[in-house]
XYZ file of N, CA and C in Angstrom:
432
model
N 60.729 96.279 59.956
C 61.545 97.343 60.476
C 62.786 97.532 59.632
N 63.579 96.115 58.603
C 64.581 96.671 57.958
C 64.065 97.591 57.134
N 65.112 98.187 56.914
C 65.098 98.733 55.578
C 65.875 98.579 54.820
N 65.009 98.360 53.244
C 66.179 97.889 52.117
C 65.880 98.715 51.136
N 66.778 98.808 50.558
C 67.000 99.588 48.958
C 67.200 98.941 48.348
N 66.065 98.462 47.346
C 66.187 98.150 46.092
C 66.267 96.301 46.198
N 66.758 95.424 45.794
C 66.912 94.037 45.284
C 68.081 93.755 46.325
N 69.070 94.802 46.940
C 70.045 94.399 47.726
C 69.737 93.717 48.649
N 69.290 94.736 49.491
C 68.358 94.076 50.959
C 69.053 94.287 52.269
N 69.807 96.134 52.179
C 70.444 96.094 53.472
C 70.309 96.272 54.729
N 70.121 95.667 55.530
C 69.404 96.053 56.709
C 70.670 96.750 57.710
N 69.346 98.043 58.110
C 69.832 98.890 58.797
C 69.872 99.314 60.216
N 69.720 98.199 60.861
C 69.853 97.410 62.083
C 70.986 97.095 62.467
N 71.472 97.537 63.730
C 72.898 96.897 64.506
C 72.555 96.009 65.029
N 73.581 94.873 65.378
C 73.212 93.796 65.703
C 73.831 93.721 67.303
N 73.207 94.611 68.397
C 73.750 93.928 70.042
C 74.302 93.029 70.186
N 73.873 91.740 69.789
C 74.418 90.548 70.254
C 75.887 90.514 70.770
N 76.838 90.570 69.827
C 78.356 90.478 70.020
C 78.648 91.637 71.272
N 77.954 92.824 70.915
C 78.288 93.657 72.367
C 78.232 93.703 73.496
N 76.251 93.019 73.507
C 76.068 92.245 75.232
C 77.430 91.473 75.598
N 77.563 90.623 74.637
C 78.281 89.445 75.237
C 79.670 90.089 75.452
N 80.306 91.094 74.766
C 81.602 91.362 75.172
C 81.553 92.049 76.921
N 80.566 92.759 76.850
C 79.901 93.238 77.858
C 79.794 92.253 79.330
N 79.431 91.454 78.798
C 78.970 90.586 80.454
C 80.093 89.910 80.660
N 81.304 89.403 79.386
C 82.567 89.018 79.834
C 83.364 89.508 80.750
N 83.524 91.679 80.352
C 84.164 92.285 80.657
C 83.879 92.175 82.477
N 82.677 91.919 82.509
C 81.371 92.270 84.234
C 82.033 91.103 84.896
N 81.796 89.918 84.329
C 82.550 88.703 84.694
C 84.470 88.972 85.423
N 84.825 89.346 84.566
C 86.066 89.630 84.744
C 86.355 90.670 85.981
N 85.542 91.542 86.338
C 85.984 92.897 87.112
C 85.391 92.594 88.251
N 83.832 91.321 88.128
C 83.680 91.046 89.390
C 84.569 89.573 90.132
N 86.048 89.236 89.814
C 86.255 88.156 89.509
C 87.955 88.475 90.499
N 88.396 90.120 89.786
C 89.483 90.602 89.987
C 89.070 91.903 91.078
N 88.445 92.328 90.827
C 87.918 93.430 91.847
C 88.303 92.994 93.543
N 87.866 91.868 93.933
C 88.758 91.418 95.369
C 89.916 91.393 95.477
N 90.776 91.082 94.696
C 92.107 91.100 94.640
C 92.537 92.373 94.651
N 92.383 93.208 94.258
C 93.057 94.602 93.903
C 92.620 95.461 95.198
N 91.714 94.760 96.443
C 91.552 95.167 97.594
C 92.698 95.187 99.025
N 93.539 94.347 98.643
C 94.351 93.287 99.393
C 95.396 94.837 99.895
N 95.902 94.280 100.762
C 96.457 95.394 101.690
C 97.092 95.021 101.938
N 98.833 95.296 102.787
C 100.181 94.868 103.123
C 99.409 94.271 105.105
N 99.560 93.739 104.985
C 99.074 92.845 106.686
C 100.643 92.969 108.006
N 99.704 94.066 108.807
C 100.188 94.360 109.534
C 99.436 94.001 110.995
N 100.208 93.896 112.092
C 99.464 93.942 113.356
C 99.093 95.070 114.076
N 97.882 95.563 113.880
C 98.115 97.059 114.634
C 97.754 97.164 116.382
N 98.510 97.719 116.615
C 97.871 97.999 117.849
C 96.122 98.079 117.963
N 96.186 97.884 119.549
C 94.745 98.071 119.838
C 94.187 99.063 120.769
N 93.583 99.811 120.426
C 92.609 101.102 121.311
C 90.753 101.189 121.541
N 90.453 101.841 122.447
C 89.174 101.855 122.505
C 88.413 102.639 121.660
N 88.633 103.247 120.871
C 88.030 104.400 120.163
C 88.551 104.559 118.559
N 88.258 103.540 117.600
C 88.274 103.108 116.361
C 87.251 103.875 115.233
N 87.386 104.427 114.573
C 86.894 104.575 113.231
C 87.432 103.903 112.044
N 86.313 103.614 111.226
C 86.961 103.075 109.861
C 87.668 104.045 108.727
N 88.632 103.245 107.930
C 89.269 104.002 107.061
C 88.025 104.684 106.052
N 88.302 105.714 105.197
C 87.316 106.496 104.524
C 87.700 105.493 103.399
N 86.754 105.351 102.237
C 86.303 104.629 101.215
C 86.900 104.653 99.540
N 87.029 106.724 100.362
C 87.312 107.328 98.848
C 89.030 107.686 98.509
N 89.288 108.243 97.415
C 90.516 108.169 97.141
C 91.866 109.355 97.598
N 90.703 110.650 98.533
C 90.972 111.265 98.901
C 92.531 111.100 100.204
N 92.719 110.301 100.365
C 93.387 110.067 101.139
C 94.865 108.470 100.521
N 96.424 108.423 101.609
C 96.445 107.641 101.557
C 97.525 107.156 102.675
N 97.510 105.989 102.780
C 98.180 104.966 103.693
C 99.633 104.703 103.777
N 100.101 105.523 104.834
C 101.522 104.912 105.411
C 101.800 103.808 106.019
N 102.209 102.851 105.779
C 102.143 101.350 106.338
C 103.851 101.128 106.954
N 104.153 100.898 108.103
C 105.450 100.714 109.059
C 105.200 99.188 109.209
N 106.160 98.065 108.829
C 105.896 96.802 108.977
C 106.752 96.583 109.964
N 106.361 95.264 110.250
C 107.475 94.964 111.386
C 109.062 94.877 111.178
N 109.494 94.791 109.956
C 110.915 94.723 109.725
C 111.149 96.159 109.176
N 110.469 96.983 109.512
C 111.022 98.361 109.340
C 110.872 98.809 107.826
N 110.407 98.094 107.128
C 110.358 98.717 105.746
C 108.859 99.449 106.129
N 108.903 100.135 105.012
C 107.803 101.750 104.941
C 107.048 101.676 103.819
N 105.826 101.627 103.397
C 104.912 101.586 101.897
C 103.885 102.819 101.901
N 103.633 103.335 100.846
C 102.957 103.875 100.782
C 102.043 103.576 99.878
N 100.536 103.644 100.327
C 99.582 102.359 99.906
C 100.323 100.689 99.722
N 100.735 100.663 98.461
C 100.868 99.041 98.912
C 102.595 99.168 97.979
N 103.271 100.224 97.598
C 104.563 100.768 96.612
C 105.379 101.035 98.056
N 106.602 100.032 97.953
C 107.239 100.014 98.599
C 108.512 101.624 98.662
N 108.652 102.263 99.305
C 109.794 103.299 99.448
C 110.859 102.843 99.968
N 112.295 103.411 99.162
C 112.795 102.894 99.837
C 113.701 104.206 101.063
N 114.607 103.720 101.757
C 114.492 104.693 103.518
C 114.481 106.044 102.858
N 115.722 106.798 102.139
C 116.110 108.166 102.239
C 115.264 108.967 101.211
N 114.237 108.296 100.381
C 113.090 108.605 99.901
C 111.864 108.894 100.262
N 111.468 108.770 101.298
C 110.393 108.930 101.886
C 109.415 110.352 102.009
N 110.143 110.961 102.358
C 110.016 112.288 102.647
C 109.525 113.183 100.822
N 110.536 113.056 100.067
C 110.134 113.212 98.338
C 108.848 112.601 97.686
N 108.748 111.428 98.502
C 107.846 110.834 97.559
C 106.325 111.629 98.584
N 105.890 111.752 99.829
C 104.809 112.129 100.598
C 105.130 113.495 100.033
N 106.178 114.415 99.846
C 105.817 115.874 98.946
C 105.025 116.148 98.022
N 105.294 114.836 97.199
C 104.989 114.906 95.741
C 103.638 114.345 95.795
N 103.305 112.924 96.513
C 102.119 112.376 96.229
C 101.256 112.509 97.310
N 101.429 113.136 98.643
C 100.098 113.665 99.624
C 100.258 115.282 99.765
N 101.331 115.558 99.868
C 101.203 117.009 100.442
C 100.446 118.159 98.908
N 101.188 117.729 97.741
C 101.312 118.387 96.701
C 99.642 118.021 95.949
N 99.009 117.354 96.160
C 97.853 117.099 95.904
C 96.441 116.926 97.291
N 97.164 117.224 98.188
C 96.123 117.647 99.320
C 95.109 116.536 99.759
N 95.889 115.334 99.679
C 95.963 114.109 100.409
C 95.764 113.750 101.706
N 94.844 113.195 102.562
C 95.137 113.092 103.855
C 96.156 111.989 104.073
N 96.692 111.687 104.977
C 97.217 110.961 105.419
C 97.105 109.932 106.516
N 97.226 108.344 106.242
C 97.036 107.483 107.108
C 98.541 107.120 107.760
N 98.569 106.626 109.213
C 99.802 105.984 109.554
C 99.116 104.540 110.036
N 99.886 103.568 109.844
C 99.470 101.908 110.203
C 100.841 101.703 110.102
N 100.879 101.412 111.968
C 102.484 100.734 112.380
C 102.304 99.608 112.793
N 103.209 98.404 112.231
C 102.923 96.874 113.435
C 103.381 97.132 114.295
N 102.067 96.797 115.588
C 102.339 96.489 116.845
C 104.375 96.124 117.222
N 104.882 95.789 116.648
C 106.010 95.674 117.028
C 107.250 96.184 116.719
N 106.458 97.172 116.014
C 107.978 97.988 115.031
C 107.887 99.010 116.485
N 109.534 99.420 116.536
C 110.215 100.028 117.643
C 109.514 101.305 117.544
N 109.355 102.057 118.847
C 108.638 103.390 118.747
C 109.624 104.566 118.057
N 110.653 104.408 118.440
C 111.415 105.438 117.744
C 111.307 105.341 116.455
N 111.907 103.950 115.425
C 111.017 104.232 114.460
C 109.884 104.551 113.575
N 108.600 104.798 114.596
C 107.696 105.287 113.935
C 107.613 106.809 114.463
N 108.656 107.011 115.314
C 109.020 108.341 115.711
C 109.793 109.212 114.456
N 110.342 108.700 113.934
C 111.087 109.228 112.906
C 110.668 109.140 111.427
N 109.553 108.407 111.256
C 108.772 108.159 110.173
C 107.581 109.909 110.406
N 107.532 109.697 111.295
C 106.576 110.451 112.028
C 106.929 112.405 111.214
N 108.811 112.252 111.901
C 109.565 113.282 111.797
C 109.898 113.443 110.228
N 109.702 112.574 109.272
C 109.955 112.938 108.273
C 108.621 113.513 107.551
N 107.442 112.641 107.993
C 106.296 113.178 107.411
C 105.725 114.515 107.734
N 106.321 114.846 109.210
C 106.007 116.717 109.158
C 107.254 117.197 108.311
N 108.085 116.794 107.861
C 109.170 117.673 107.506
C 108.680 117.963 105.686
N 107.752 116.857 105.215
C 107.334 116.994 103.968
C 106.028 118.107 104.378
N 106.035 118.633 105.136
C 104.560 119.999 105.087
C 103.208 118.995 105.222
N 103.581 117.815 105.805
C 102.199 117.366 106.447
C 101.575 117.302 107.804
N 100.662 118.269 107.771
C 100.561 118.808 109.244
C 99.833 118.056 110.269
N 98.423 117.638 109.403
C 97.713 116.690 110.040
C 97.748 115.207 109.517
N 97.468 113.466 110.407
C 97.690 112.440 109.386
C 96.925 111.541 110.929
N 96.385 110.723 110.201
C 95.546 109.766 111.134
C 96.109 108.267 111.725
N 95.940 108.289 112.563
C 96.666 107.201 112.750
C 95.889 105.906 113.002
N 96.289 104.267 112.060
C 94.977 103.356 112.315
C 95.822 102.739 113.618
N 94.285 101.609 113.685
C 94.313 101.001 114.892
C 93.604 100.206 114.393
N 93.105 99.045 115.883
C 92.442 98.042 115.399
C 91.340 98.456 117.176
N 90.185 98.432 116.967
C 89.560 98.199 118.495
C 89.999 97.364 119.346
N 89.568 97.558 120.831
C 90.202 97.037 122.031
C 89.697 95.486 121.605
N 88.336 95.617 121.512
C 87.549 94.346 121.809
C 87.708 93.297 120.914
N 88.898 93.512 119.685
C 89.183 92.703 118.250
C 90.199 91.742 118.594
N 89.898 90.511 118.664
C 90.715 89.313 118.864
C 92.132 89.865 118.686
N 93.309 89.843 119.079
C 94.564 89.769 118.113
C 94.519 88.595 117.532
N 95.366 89.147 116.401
C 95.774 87.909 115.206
C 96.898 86.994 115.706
N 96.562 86.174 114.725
C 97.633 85.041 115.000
C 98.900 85.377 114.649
N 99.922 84.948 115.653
C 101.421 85.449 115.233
C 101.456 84.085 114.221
N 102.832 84.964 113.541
C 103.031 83.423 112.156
C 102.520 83.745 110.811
N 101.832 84.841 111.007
C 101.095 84.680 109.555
C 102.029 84.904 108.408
N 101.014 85.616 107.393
C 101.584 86.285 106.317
C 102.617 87.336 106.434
N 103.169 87.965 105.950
C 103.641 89.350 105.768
C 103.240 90.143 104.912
C-alpha cells in the first residue's frame, strides 16, 4: 500500500497512532471532570406536592437565594444593587427562561424583593424550584 518514489521510500501513509492516543486522553479527561462542572450552590428548598425537574438544556437559567441572603445567578455570584443589570443583559436580552431556588429559610420578603427586581428587568414569566413533599429533608449542618 506505500508508496515510494524512486530509492527514497516515502511512505504515504498517516500514522493514527499518536492521534488515537491524544484522543482517548482527551475522553479520559472530560469523563473525569465532566461531574464536577455539574455541582450546584446547595440550598434547602422548600417542599411541595407537585415537582417537575429542571430542563437539561441551556435555554434557561437559575436564580439561587441562599440562606444568608446572597443571590447567584447559575453558580456567579451578584452582588445586591446589580442584580437587576445583570438578568437584563443575561435572561431577558437573550430570551432566557428563568429559574428561582430560595433556601427554605431565607426571609419571605427577601425573596419578595428579589422577586420585584426580576419583573422590573422585563421578566415576565420565571419558575420557581422546589423539592417534592415526599423527599427526606436534608440534614441541617451541611455544606453551603
Amino acid at each position: 500500500m506505500g508508496m515510494s518514489s524512486g530509492r527514497n521510500g516515502f511512505m504515504a501513509e498517516i500514522n493514527v497512532t499518536p492521534f488515537v492516543d491524544v484522543m482517548l486522553v482527551l475522553l479520559i479527561i472530560f469523563m473525569v471532570t465532566a461531574p464536577l462542572m455539574t455541582q450546584g450552590l446547595e440550598v434547602e428548598l422548600p417542599q411541595t406536592k407537585t415537582v417537575s425537574t429542571l430542563p437539561q438544556d441551556k435555554d434557561h437559567m437559575v436564580l439561587t437565594v441562599r440562606r444568608d441572603g446572597s443571590v447567584y445567578l447559575d453558580e456567579y455570584a451578584v452582588p445586591a444593587g446589580e442584580l437587576e443589570g445583570h438578568l437584563k443583559r443575561l435572561v431577558a436580552a437573550e430570551r432566557k427562561f428563568l429559574y428561582l431556588r430560595a433556601d427554605r429559610e431565607v426571609p419571605y420578603g427577601v425573596v419578595v424583593a428579589v422577586m420585584g427586581e426580576i419583573k422590573s428587568a422585563g421578566i415576565d414569566q420565571m419558575g420557581v424550584v422546589a423539592d417534592p413533599a415526599d423527599a427526606p429533608a436534608p440534614a441541617r449542618g451541611g455544606k453551603k
